[in-house]
Amino acid sequence: MSRYTGPERRSPSPDRRQPRIVEVRPTWAAIDASALAHNLRRVAAHVGPRCRVLAVVKADGYGHGAIDSARVFVEAGAWGLAVSLIEEGVELRQAGVRAPVLVLGGVHPGSEDVVVHGSLTPVVWAPQHLQLLAAAVRRSGAERLPIHIKIDTGMSRLGVLPPDLSALLDYYETHAASELHIEGVMTHLACADDPDDTSTSRTQLERFGACLAMLGERGIHPSIRHVCNSAGLVRFADAHLDMVRPGIAIYGAASSAAVELAGLRMGMSVHSRLLGIRELPAGARVSYGHRQTLARDTRLGILPVGYGDGYPRNMSGRAEVLIRGHRCPIVGNVTMDLSMVDVTDLPDAREGERVTLMGRQGRQAIDIYELADWAGVIPYEISCGISKRVPRHPQHPR
Ligand SMILES: *Cc1c(COP(=O)(O)O)cnc(C)c1O
């Protein structure tokens, strides 16, 4: 079985006033480090040796644990890491991660010294960002800080609009060129994950190309041009440029099966154990709201997992779990801490029985797409949503 190659779990320092919190609950998310490494290498092979891979580890590594995942990705060949928040970047630095860390979410007043101190690489798109960062570099006496300029080619979220790029560069050249170095230039595709839409992405790529040409005319040649997220790198081979920015792909999934890179492996599975089994007569009504009435005498397994763990309540009446390699339906409403599962057809099922909510048991598997479909959300929301109180363990800890 694969061992998690991440750091040892640091035991809390022996502070006598604070009793140590032990993890005894029988619900956990298993993180398969070898799958994460495999996925990173799979992306790298797909884009080829001249294209770098920036591993996106925002939102706690899409729920997989940012620090441990970051270490695995860098070890597997990622050039650097991307986070959304400065805080997420600082967390990586404090854990000793030394690879480049792009902060996608920008710089706001008051954060610029933290960025410089942490040697984070900010994504910028406004003169104010340049002003703040240049001042922070001057204050710290640090070397020129690499920055990446973001262009809004149609996502209408972050980035400088193409007509404003020239003014941004004017500001850079006059006020920030000795403190900041334009290492990268990037944009983000709005509809890459829609397999039926090509023209939106093509239009965005044309606009990006025009901006690159304009930079070139001004003698600015950023060494890292990057556009593609996971779906983009699958669909637009000519847009890989110098770097790709996969998130969901390196965790083993895609926004939908239609844009999935072949050969990925799921990085996370979610498991629990039955707290007990109740024998209930036909006609008994189950859980809050009594939304379900038992049609037969039923053995009802009590599962210590609920929406407080990120198991969406929306799935009530649709979800299934795996027990002894069989699919068993969730009965009634999912509650905050508990769910009920029909194990009548598994007469051997016992208290303590292993239950797989996402992942594989024998030949059966429940994948992230199925869960997302039951819950009416996108796959990203499933793994990001597995809450903090579900401990992350290396694959197959028990
Ligand atoms: C989150 C994010 C990504 C990664 O997206 P995936 O769809 O998970 O691959 C890439 N680029 C930017 C700017 C992002 O915000």
Short mmCIF file of N, CA and C in Angstrom, two decimals, residues 59 99 126 135 169 194 202 207 222 241 274 307 311 375:
data_model
loop_
_atom_site.label_atom_id
_atom_site.label_comp_id
_atom_site.label_asym_id
_atom_site.label_seq_id
_atom_site.Cartn_x
_atom_site.Cartn_y
_atom_site.Cartn_z
N ALA A 59 -7.49 26.46 -1.36
CA ALA A 59 -8.57 25.81 -0.58
C ALA A 59 -8.10 24.49 0.01
N ALA A 99 9.43 26.10 -3.06
CA ALA A 99 9.16 26.30 -4.49
C ALA A 99 8.43 27.63 -4.69
N ALA A 126 -3.25 45.83 -11.45
CA ALA A 126 -3.61 47.25 -11.29
C ALA A 126 -2.38 48.04 -10.85
N ALA A 135 6.87 49.58 -3.07
CA ALA A 135 7.20 50.21 -1.79
C ALA A 135 7.67 49.16 -0.78
N LEU A 169 1.53 49.14 -17.99
CA LEU A 169 2.95 49.00 -18.30
C LEU A 169 3.67 50.34 -18.15
N ASP A 194 -16.53 23.59 -20.86
CA ASP A 194 -17.73 23.28 -21.64
C ASP A 194 -17.31 22.68 -22.97
N ARG A 202 -11.41 30.46 -27.86
CA ARG A 202 -10.58 30.94 -28.99
C ARG A 202 -10.50 32.46 -28.99
N ARG A 207 -7.27 37.39 -27.89
CA ARG A 207 -7.02 38.62 -27.13
C ARG A 207 -5.71 38.53 -26.36
N PRO A 222 7.98 38.33 -20.93
CA PRO A 222 7.88 37.48 -19.74
C PRO A 222 8.21 36.04 -20.10
N LEU A 241 1.51 26.85 -23.90
CA LEU A 241 2.54 27.88 -23.78
C LEU A 241 3.67 27.42 -22.84
N LEU A 274 -19.99 1.67 10.59
CA LEU A 274 -21.34 1.72 11.15
C LEU A 274 -21.26 1.80 12.67
N TYR A 307 -24.04 16.25 7.11
CA TYR A 307 -23.65 17.44 6.33
C TYR A 307 -22.60 18.27 7.06
N TYR A 311 -20.99 15.97 3.86
CA TYR A 311 -21.78 14.99 3.09
C TYR A 311 -23.12 15.67 2.81
N ALA A 375 -25.77 15.37 -5.41
CA ALA A 375 -25.89 16.59 -4.60
C ALA A 375 -26.27 17.81 -5.44
#
